[in-house]
Amino acid sequence: MKVLVINCGSSSLKYQLLDMEDEKVIAKGLAERIGIEGARVKYEKIGDEEIVIEKPMENHKVAIDIVLNTIQDPEHGAVKSLDEIGAIGHRVVHGGEAFAESVLINDEVLKAIKDNVEIAPLHNPPNIMGIEAVTELMPNTPQVACFDTAFHQTIPAENYIYALPYEYYENHKIRRYGFHGTSHQYVTERASDILGIDLDKINLVTCHLGNGASITAVKNGKSNDTTMGFTPLEGLIMGTRCGDIDPAIIPFLMEKENLSADEVNNVMNKKSGVLGISGVSSDFRDLDQAAAEGNERAQLALDAFESRVVKSIGAYLTQLDHCDGIVFTAGVGENSIETRAHIAQKLASLGVTLDEEKNNVRGKEAIFSGEDSSIRLLVIPTNEELKIAQETERLTQN
Ligand code: ADP
């Protein structure tokens, strides 16, 4: 069975076509600048050169139409006809409390996803556009929704409730939801395989460190707590997001800088994080370079990022009666040898040791703790698209 995985952002659309016989990607690409000038679709049939189609795309439906036509193009295509695609899997950001698992999309499911727009106004609308476009263009192909929040629905109330008046939870659904769930779940399952520990017995701290970053305490294979909250803003210091701050700073800043709620939200999401501290970049490679050249604020941003990661790992270890491994994934976690080394060094008081040679990997699965380490350290490259494709196959096979 071939599965097309679609991940719609506000002005972009990432896609991968996978052959589930061997779980290999056969084509992939990206539509960018949807709805704005300079729109283009990048397409790569694996093994061939990437092609770029520059064409105005007024909305996601036009983008998906171009993607589908390219995938079945007689010259560059990866399939002879769209009939070969057995199902479509969509990444959907917010499933709220309605979805603890991936689900086959029908009218009722679509309505529930729409109901969550209220708590995910930036994220769910493009996902919905993607689903509706595919429904029009491929009406007979089953579609599955995989939610970033689903894996975290096992978090117990004591860890998801905020200490606000309880009626805000009841009336406005304000609670911790957590995000990056597909990634945390994928690396948890891989760690279970790699370490040879049953999924329902494995305890981990999984660190998804990319542009967006979150850490999850995994207890018996299930999410027990995670650093992101009601939105993906809470928790770690990220590329451009502030993560945890004293909430009293928000009204203070609104008054001092004369900012509206929208403006302060924009500052916290787009102008903060390591970019805000350093004034250099949100990209960790730029920060590494600037710090190496003596830029003190770039160094401060990196130190603050690592310090917050270590604090969260420490906090989550207290939730687990033992820990089978600390897993590093996503752009920084998979690729930054230095960041992993610094984090391991900062965990030395817990008996964690590092094998520098084994840590010398980028983007490959590895166990990089020292022989005598109290907790194993692992690098596991995430693969959210594969997880979505697996879920899509599972739910549509019959
Ligand atoms: P997202 O999916 O959240 O956009 P990614 O998981 O792709 O993010 O991570 C992107 C981040 O990974 C960027 O900030 C980039 O700097 C960082 N990154 C990629 N490669 C390296 C590397 N070799 N060293 C340090 N950071 C890296």
Short mmCIF file of C-alpha atoms and ligand atoms in Angstrom, two decimals:
data_model
loop_
_atom_site.label_atom_id
_atom_site.label_comp_id
_atom_site.label_asym_id
_atom_site.label_seq_id
_atom_site.Cartn_x
_atom_site.Cartn_y
_atom_site.Cartn_z
CA MET A 1 0.00 0.00 0.00
CA LYS A 2 1.20 3.52 -0.80
CA VAL A 3 0.42 6.29 1.66
CA LEU A 4 0.64 10.03 1.07
CA VAL A 5 1.48 12.01 4.22
CA ILE A 6 0.47 15.66 4.25
CA ASN A 7 1.52 18.31 6.76
CA CYS A 8 -0.16 21.66 6.10
CA GLY A 9 1.19 24.84 7.68
CA SER A 10 -0.31 28.29 7.27
CA SER A 11 1.48 28.98 3.97
CA SER A 12 3.26 25.70 3.34
CA LEU A 13 2.56 22.05 2.75
CA LYS A 14 5.08 19.27 3.25
CA TYR A 15 4.36 15.89 1.71
CA GLN A 16 5.87 12.42 1.45
CA LEU A 17 4.71 9.42 -0.51
CA LEU A 18 5.69 6.16 1.17
CA ASP A 19 5.52 2.58 -0.01
CA MET A 20 4.50 0.69 3.11
CA GLU A 21 5.80 -2.63 1.74
CA ASP A 22 9.27 -1.55 2.85
CA GLU A 23 8.34 1.74 4.57
CA LYS A 24 10.54 3.67 2.10
CA VAL A 25 9.86 7.18 0.86
CA ILE A 26 9.33 7.20 -2.92
CA ALA A 27 8.68 10.90 -3.43
CA LYS A 28 8.62 13.98 -1.25
CA GLY A 29 8.49 17.71 -1.41
CA LEU A 30 7.19 21.00 -0.21
CA ALA A 31 4.76 23.63 -1.44
CA GLU A 32 5.81 27.05 -0.20
CA ARG A 33 4.37 30.56 -0.13
CA ILE A 34 0.80 29.36 -0.60
CA GLY A 35 -1.45 32.40 -0.96
CA ILE A 36 1.47 34.78 -1.40
CA GLU A 37 3.66 35.91 -4.27
CA GLY A 38 6.45 33.58 -5.37
CA ALA A 39 4.58 30.34 -4.69
CA ARG A 40 6.37 27.14 -5.71
CA VAL A 41 6.23 23.39 -5.32
CA LYS A 42 9.41 21.41 -4.81
CA TYR A 43 9.17 17.76 -5.80
CA GLU A 44 11.69 14.98 -5.60
CA LYS A 45 11.20 11.44 -6.79
CA ILE A 46 13.76 9.63 -4.66
CA GLY A 47 16.77 8.91 -6.85
CA ASP A 48 15.96 11.69 -9.32
CA GLU A 49 16.83 15.35 -9.23
CA GLU A 50 14.53 17.76 -7.44
CA ILE A 51 12.22 19.76 -9.68
CA VAL A 52 10.68 23.12 -8.83
CA ILE A 53 7.32 24.23 -10.20
CA GLU A 54 6.71 27.93 -9.89
CA LYS A 55 3.02 28.71 -10.11
CA PRO A 56 0.62 30.97 -8.25
CA MET A 57 -1.26 29.02 -5.57
CA GLU A 58 -4.15 30.88 -4.06
CA ASN A 59 -4.89 28.22 -1.45
CA HIS A 60 -4.02 24.75 -0.16
CA LYS A 61 -6.41 23.06 -2.60
CA VAL A 62 -4.49 24.45 -5.58
CA ALA A 63 -1.23 23.36 -3.93
CA ILE A 64 -2.49 19.81 -3.33
CA ASP A 65 -3.82 19.65 -6.90
CA ILE A 66 -0.33 20.52 -8.22
CA VAL A 67 1.29 17.99 -5.88
CA LEU A 68 -1.12 15.22 -6.99
CA ASN A 69 -0.57 16.02 -10.67
CA THR A 70 3.19 15.97 -10.22
CA ILE A 71 3.11 12.66 -8.35
CA GLN A 72 1.33 11.03 -11.34
CA ASP A 73 3.16 12.99 -14.04
CA PRO A 74 4.08 10.59 -16.92
CA GLU A 75 7.67 11.90 -16.97
CA HIS A 76 8.59 12.65 -13.34
CA GLY A 77 5.81 10.88 -11.45
CA ALA A 78 6.19 8.26 -8.76
CA VAL A 79 2.89 6.48 -9.53
CA LYS A 80 1.04 5.78 -12.77
CA SER A 81 -2.29 6.89 -11.33
CA LEU A 82 -3.61 8.23 -8.05
CA ASP A 83 -5.50 4.94 -7.63
CA GLU A 84 -2.20 3.51 -6.41
CA ILE A 85 -2.40 5.73 -3.33
CA GLY A 86 -4.36 3.70 -0.79
CA ALA A 87 -4.76 6.36 1.87
CA ILE A 88 -3.76 9.84 2.97
CA GLY A 89 -2.41 10.66 6.43
CA HIS A 90 -2.67 14.21 7.75
CA ARG A 91 -0.71 15.75 10.55
CA VAL A 92 -3.22 17.64 12.69
CA VAL A 93 -1.83 19.80 15.45
CA HIS A 94 -4.60 19.91 18.03
CA GLY A 95 -6.89 17.04 18.89
CA GLY A 96 -7.86 18.58 22.24
CA GLU A 97 -9.40 16.09 24.66
CA ALA A 98 -11.39 14.46 21.86
CA PHE A 99 -8.57 12.36 20.42
CA ALA A 100 -6.17 10.12 22.30
CA GLU A 101 -5.26 8.27 19.10
CA SER A 102 -5.07 8.71 15.36
CA VAL A 103 -8.44 8.37 13.69
CA LEU A 104 -10.07 7.68 10.34
CA ILE A 105 -11.56 10.96 9.15
CA ASN A 106 -15.34 11.25 8.70
CA ASP A 107 -17.77 14.16 9.07
CA GLU A 108 -17.96 13.78 12.83
CA VAL A 109 -14.15 13.75 13.19
CA LEU A 110 -13.81 16.78 10.94
CA LYS A 111 -16.33 18.62 13.09
CA ALA A 112 -14.38 17.76 16.24
CA ILE A 113 -11.17 19.06 14.62
CA LYS A 114 -13.02 22.25 13.71
CA ASP A 115 -14.27 22.56 17.30
CA ASN A 116 -10.64 22.68 18.37
CA VAL A 117 -9.90 25.75 16.24
CA GLU A 118 -10.86 27.83 19.26
CA ILE A 119 -7.86 26.51 21.23
CA ALA A 120 -5.52 26.18 18.21
CA PRO A 121 -6.40 29.16 16.00
CA LEU A 122 -3.01 29.23 14.26
CA HIS A 123 -2.54 25.53 13.70
CA ASN A 124 -5.78 23.68 13.01
CA PRO A 125 -7.19 25.85 10.15
CA PRO A 126 -4.46 24.89 7.62
CA ASN A 127 -4.80 21.22 8.63
CA ILE A 128 -8.55 21.45 7.98
CA MET A 129 -7.94 23.08 4.58
CA GLY A 130 -5.69 20.15 3.68
CA ILE A 131 -8.32 17.57 4.65
CA GLU A 132 -11.09 19.40 2.77
CA ALA A 133 -8.95 19.80 -0.35
CA VAL A 134 -8.12 16.09 -0.44
CA THR A 135 -11.80 15.24 0.14
CA GLU A 136 -12.66 17.20 -3.00
CA LEU A 137 -9.78 15.96 -5.13
CA MET A 138 -9.69 12.31 -4.03
CA PRO A 139 -13.19 11.70 -2.62
CA ASN A 140 -12.87 7.91 -2.50
CA THR A 141 -9.51 7.70 -0.75
CA PRO A 142 -9.64 7.21 3.03
CA GLN A 143 -7.95 9.88 5.16
CA VAL A 144 -6.48 9.60 8.63
CA ALA A 145 -5.71 12.36 11.13
CA CYS A 146 -2.67 12.01 13.41
CA PHE A 147 -2.62 14.55 16.23
CA ASP A 148 0.40 16.17 17.86
CA THR A 149 -1.53 16.09 21.11
CA ALA A 150 -2.81 12.48 21.05
CA PHE A 151 0.21 10.78 22.66
CA HIS A 152 -0.05 13.16 25.62
CA GLN A 153 -3.67 12.38 26.45
CA THR A 154 -2.39 9.83 28.99
CA ILE A 155 -0.90 12.62 31.14
CA PRO A 156 -2.57 12.43 34.56
CA ALA A 157 -4.68 15.36 35.77
CA GLU A 158 -2.14 16.37 38.41
CA ASN A 159 0.29 17.09 35.58
CA TYR A 160 -2.10 18.68 33.10
CA ILE A 161 -4.10 20.95 35.37
CA TYR A 162 -2.99 24.59 35.70
CA ALA A 163 -3.40 26.27 39.08
CA LEU A 164 -6.00 28.68 37.75
CA PRO A 165 -9.65 28.77 38.86
CA TYR A 166 -11.01 25.34 37.88
CA GLU A 167 -13.85 26.83 35.84
CA TYR A 168 -11.32 27.99 33.22
CA TYR A 169 -10.54 24.34 32.59
CA GLU A 170 -14.25 23.49 32.50
CA ASN A 171 -15.36 26.45 30.40
CA HIS A 172 -12.38 27.14 28.14
CA LYS A 173 -10.55 23.78 28.16
CA ILE A 174 -7.42 25.48 29.51
CA ARG A 175 -5.04 22.66 30.47
CA ARG A 176 -1.74 21.16 29.38
CA TYR A 177 -2.14 19.32 26.06
CA GLY A 178 1.47 18.92 24.94
CA PHE A 179 2.71 18.75 21.34
CA HIS A 180 5.32 16.89 19.21
CA GLY A 181 3.41 13.76 20.35
CA THR A 182 4.01 11.87 17.11
CA SER A 183 7.76 12.43 17.52
CA HIS A 184 7.87 11.49 21.22
CA GLN A 185 5.83 8.38 20.44
CA TYR A 186 8.01 7.40 17.47
CA VAL A 187 11.29 7.64 19.43
CA THR A 188 9.70 5.83 22.39
CA GLU A 189 8.83 2.89 20.13
CA ARG A 190 12.29 2.93 18.54
CA ALA A 191 13.95 3.05 21.99
CA SER A 192 11.88 0.04 23.04
CA ASP A 193 13.21 -1.85 19.99
CA ILE A 194 16.80 -0.67 20.38
CA LEU A 195 17.00 -1.40 24.11
CA GLY A 196 14.94 -4.60 23.92
CA ILE A 197 12.49 -3.42 26.59
CA ASP A 198 8.74 -4.03 26.20
CA LEU A 199 6.88 -0.88 25.23
CA ASP A 200 4.55 -1.12 28.21
CA LYS A 201 7.50 -1.31 30.60
CA ILE A 202 9.87 1.32 29.20
CA ASN A 203 10.60 4.54 31.12
CA LEU A 204 12.30 7.35 29.22
CA VAL A 205 12.91 11.06 29.08
CA THR A 206 12.55 12.02 25.41
CA CYS A 207 14.04 15.34 24.32
CA HIS A 208 12.74 16.74 21.00
CA LEU A 209 15.17 19.61 20.47
CA GLY A 210 14.54 21.44 17.20
CA ASN A 211 13.33 24.88 16.32
CA GLY A 212 10.39 24.02 18.53
CA ALA A 213 11.48 21.96 21.52
CA SER A 214 9.82 19.83 24.16
CA ILE A 215 10.71 17.12 26.66
CA THR A 216 8.44 14.27 27.71
CA ALA A 217 8.52 11.93 30.70
CA VAL A 218 7.52 8.53 29.33
CA LYS A 219 6.30 6.09 31.99
CA ASN A 220 5.53 2.51 30.93
CA GLY A 221 5.57 3.65 27.29
CA LYS A 222 3.03 6.42 27.89
CA SER A 223 3.37 10.17 28.20
CA ASN A 224 3.26 11.10 31.88
CA ASP A 225 4.18 14.77 31.52
CA THR A 226 5.53 17.11 28.86
CA THR A 227 6.98 20.60 28.81
CA MET A 228 4.69 22.15 26.19
CA GLY A 229 1.30 23.13 27.52
CA PHE A 230 -1.94 24.73 26.40
CA THR A 231 0.02 25.91 23.36
CA PRO A 232 3.50 25.04 22.03
CA LEU A 233 4.87 28.16 23.76
CA GLU A 234 5.43 26.69 27.23
CA GLY A 235 8.49 24.91 28.52
CA LEU A 236 11.95 24.98 27.00
CA ILE A 237 13.68 27.98 25.44
CA MET A 238 13.23 27.50 21.67
CA GLY A 239 14.42 29.07 18.42
CA THR A 240 12.11 32.07 18.67
CA ARG A 241 9.72 31.07 21.51
CA CYS A 242 10.35 32.12 25.10
CA GLY A 243 9.16 28.97 26.86
CA ASP A 244 8.50 29.37 30.59
CA ILE A 245 8.54 32.90 31.90
CA ASP A 246 6.95 34.47 34.96
CA PRO A 247 3.39 35.08 33.71
CA ALA A 248 3.38 38.44 35.52
CA ILE A 249 5.88 39.67 32.92
CA ILE A 250 3.10 39.69 30.32
CA PRO A 251 0.81 42.42 31.79
CA PHE A 252 3.92 44.31 32.93
CA LEU A 253 5.31 44.31 29.38
CA MET A 254 1.97 45.20 27.85
CA GLU A 255 1.87 48.30 30.01
CA LYS A 256 5.54 49.31 29.74
CA GLU A 257 5.85 48.79 25.98
CA ASN A 258 2.24 49.63 25.20
CA LEU A 259 1.65 46.26 23.52
CA SER A 260 -1.67 44.62 22.70
CA ALA A 261 -2.35 40.97 23.57
CA ASP A 262 -1.63 40.03 19.95
CA GLU A 263 1.61 41.98 19.93
CA VAL A 264 2.92 40.47 23.13
CA ASN A 265 1.96 37.02 21.82
CA ASN A 266 3.95 37.76 18.69
CA VAL A 267 6.98 38.83 20.76
CA MET A 268 6.85 35.64 22.83
CA ASN A 269 6.42 33.36 19.79
CA LYS A 270 8.55 35.01 17.12
CA LYS A 271 11.09 37.34 18.73
CA SER A 272 12.14 35.49 21.85
CA GLY A 273 13.97 32.24 22.55
CA VAL A 274 17.62 31.95 21.57
CA LEU A 275 16.99 34.59 18.90
CA GLY A 276 15.73 37.04 21.52
CA ILE A 277 18.58 36.43 23.94
CA SER A 278 21.36 36.43 21.34
CA GLY A 279 20.06 38.98 18.86
CA VAL A 280 21.94 36.82 16.33
CA SER A 281 19.76 34.00 15.02
CA SER A 282 17.23 31.32 15.90
CA ASP A 283 19.41 28.75 14.15
CA PHE A 284 21.68 26.83 16.49
CA ARG A 285 24.39 26.49 13.84
CA ASP A 286 24.63 30.30 13.59
CA LEU A 287 24.76 30.54 17.37
CA ASP A 288 27.54 27.94 17.62
CA GLN A 289 29.53 29.93 15.09
CA ALA A 290 28.88 33.30 16.71
CA ALA A 291 29.75 31.91 20.15
CA ALA A 292 32.98 30.44 18.78
CA GLU A 293 33.84 33.89 17.44
CA GLY A 294 33.39 35.33 20.93
CA ASN A 295 29.81 36.63 20.80
CA GLU A 296 28.83 36.58 24.49
CA ARG A 297 25.10 36.80 23.98
CA ALA A 298 25.15 33.89 21.54
CA GLN A 299 26.99 31.90 24.22
CA LEU A 300 24.46 33.02 26.84
CA ALA A 301 21.58 31.87 24.63
CA LEU A 302 23.16 28.42 24.20
CA ASP A 303 23.93 28.14 27.93
CA ALA A 304 20.39 29.18 28.87
CA PHE A 305 18.90 26.70 26.39
CA GLU A 306 20.98 23.84 27.79
CA SER A 307 20.32 24.85 31.40
CA ARG A 308 16.55 24.70 30.83
CA VAL A 309 16.84 21.31 29.12
CA VAL A 310 18.82 19.89 32.03
CA LYS A 311 16.36 21.29 34.58
CA SER A 312 13.46 19.63 32.77
CA ILE A 313 15.28 16.29 32.47
CA GLY A 314 16.04 16.44 36.21
CA ALA A 315 12.42 17.22 37.05
CA TYR A 316 11.11 14.39 34.89
CA LEU A 317 13.51 11.83 36.35
CA THR A 318 11.71 12.35 39.66
CA GLN A 319 8.48 11.12 38.03
CA LEU A 320 10.02 7.79 36.99
CA ASP A 321 10.97 5.04 39.44
CA HIS A 322 13.81 4.17 37.06
CA CYS A 323 14.88 5.57 33.70
CA ASP A 324 15.86 3.29 30.81
CA GLY A 325 17.22 6.10 28.67
CA ILE A 326 17.36 9.77 27.83
CA VAL A 327 16.62 10.16 24.12
CA PHE A 328 17.76 13.08 21.94
CA THR A 329 15.94 13.83 18.70
CA ALA A 330 15.02 16.58 16.15
CA GLY A 331 17.40 19.06 14.45
CA VAL A 332 19.54 19.98 17.45
CA GLY A 333 19.16 16.70 19.35
CA GLU A 334 20.13 14.62 16.32
CA ASN A 335 22.91 16.82 15.00
CA SER A 336 24.53 18.92 17.67
CA ILE A 337 27.33 16.84 19.16
CA GLU A 338 28.32 19.77 21.39
CA THR A 339 24.84 20.37 22.81
CA ARG A 340 24.42 16.68 23.66
CA ALA A 341 27.86 16.62 25.28
CA HIS A 342 27.15 19.73 27.38
CA ILE A 343 23.81 18.34 28.54
CA ALA A 344 25.43 15.02 29.47
CA GLN A 345 28.15 16.87 31.42
CA LYS A 346 25.52 18.88 33.29
CA LEU A 347 23.84 15.61 34.32
CA ALA A 348 27.08 14.28 35.88
CA SER A 349 25.75 14.69 39.44
CA LEU A 350 23.17 12.02 38.60
CA GLY A 351 25.91 9.59 37.54
CA VAL A 352 25.44 10.18 33.81
CA THR A 353 28.62 9.73 31.76
CA LEU A 354 29.36 10.29 28.11
CA ASP A 355 31.34 8.30 25.54
CA GLU A 356 32.76 11.07 23.36
CA GLU A 357 33.52 8.78 20.47
CA LYS A 358 30.04 7.28 20.39
CA ASN A 359 28.56 10.77 20.69
CA ASN A 360 30.37 11.74 17.49
CA VAL A 361 27.31 11.06 15.29
CA ARG A 362 24.81 13.17 13.40
CA GLY A 363 21.38 11.99 12.32
CA LYS A 364 21.97 8.31 13.17
CA GLU A 365 20.69 6.03 15.89
CA ALA A 366 23.31 5.56 18.62
CA ILE A 367 23.75 4.88 22.31
CA PHE A 368 26.36 7.40 23.42
CA SER A 369 26.54 7.10 27.19
CA GLY A 370 29.67 5.76 28.89
CA GLU A 371 29.79 2.12 30.01
CA ASP A 372 29.43 3.23 33.65
CA SER A 373 26.62 5.74 33.05
CA SER A 374 23.68 5.53 35.48
CA ILE A 375 21.30 6.21 32.58
CA ARG A 376 21.75 5.36 28.91
CA LEU A 377 21.86 8.27 26.47
CA LEU A 378 20.48 7.71 22.97
CA VAL A 379 20.27 9.59 19.69
CA ILE A 380 17.20 8.54 17.70
CA PRO A 381 16.38 10.56 14.57
CA THR A 382 12.67 11.27 14.59
CA ASN A 383 10.44 10.33 11.69
CA GLU A 384 7.00 11.81 12.16
CA GLU A 385 6.01 11.13 8.54
CA LEU A 386 6.76 7.42 8.88
CA LYS A 387 4.77 7.26 12.12
CA ILE A 388 1.83 9.01 10.41
CA ALA A 389 2.07 6.62 7.45
CA GLN A 390 2.14 3.60 9.79
CA GLU A 391 -0.92 4.85 11.64
CA THR A 392 -2.67 5.57 8.33
CA GLU A 393 -1.96 2.08 7.05
CA ARG A 394 -3.08 0.51 10.35
CA LEU A 395 -6.41 2.35 10.33
CA THR A 396 -7.24 1.85 6.65
CA GLN A 397 -5.89 -1.61 5.89
CA ASN A 398 -9.25 -3.31 6.14
P1 ADP B 1 11.58 22.19 13.24
O1 ADP B 1 11.09 20.88 12.64
O2 ADP B 1 11.04 22.45 14.61
O3 ADP B 1 11.54 23.34 12.34
P2 ADP B 1 14.15 20.87 13.28
O4 ADP B 1 13.89 19.69 14.12
O5 ADP B 1 14.35 20.67 11.82
O6 ADP B 1 13.11 22.00 13.54
O7 ADP B 1 15.44 21.58 13.88
C1 ADP B 1 15.94 22.75 13.33
C2 ADP B 1 17.11 23.21 14.18
O8 ADP B 1 18.13 22.20 14.17
C3 ADP B 1 17.74 24.49 13.66
O9 ADP B 1 17.75 25.46 14.67
C4 ADP B 1 19.16 24.08 13.35
O10 ADP B 1 20.04 25.05 13.80
C5 ADP B 1 19.38 22.85 14.19
N1 ADP B 1 20.46 22.05 13.61
C6 ADP B 1 20.48 21.35 12.46
N2 ADP B 1 21.70 20.82 12.25
C7 ADP B 1 22.49 21.21 13.28
C8 ADP B 1 23.85 21.00 13.66
N3 ADP B 1 24.67 20.29 12.91
N4 ADP B 1 24.30 21.59 14.79
C9 ADP B 1 23.49 22.32 15.56
N5 ADP B 1 22.18 22.54 15.28
C10 ADP B 1 21.70 22.00 14.16
#
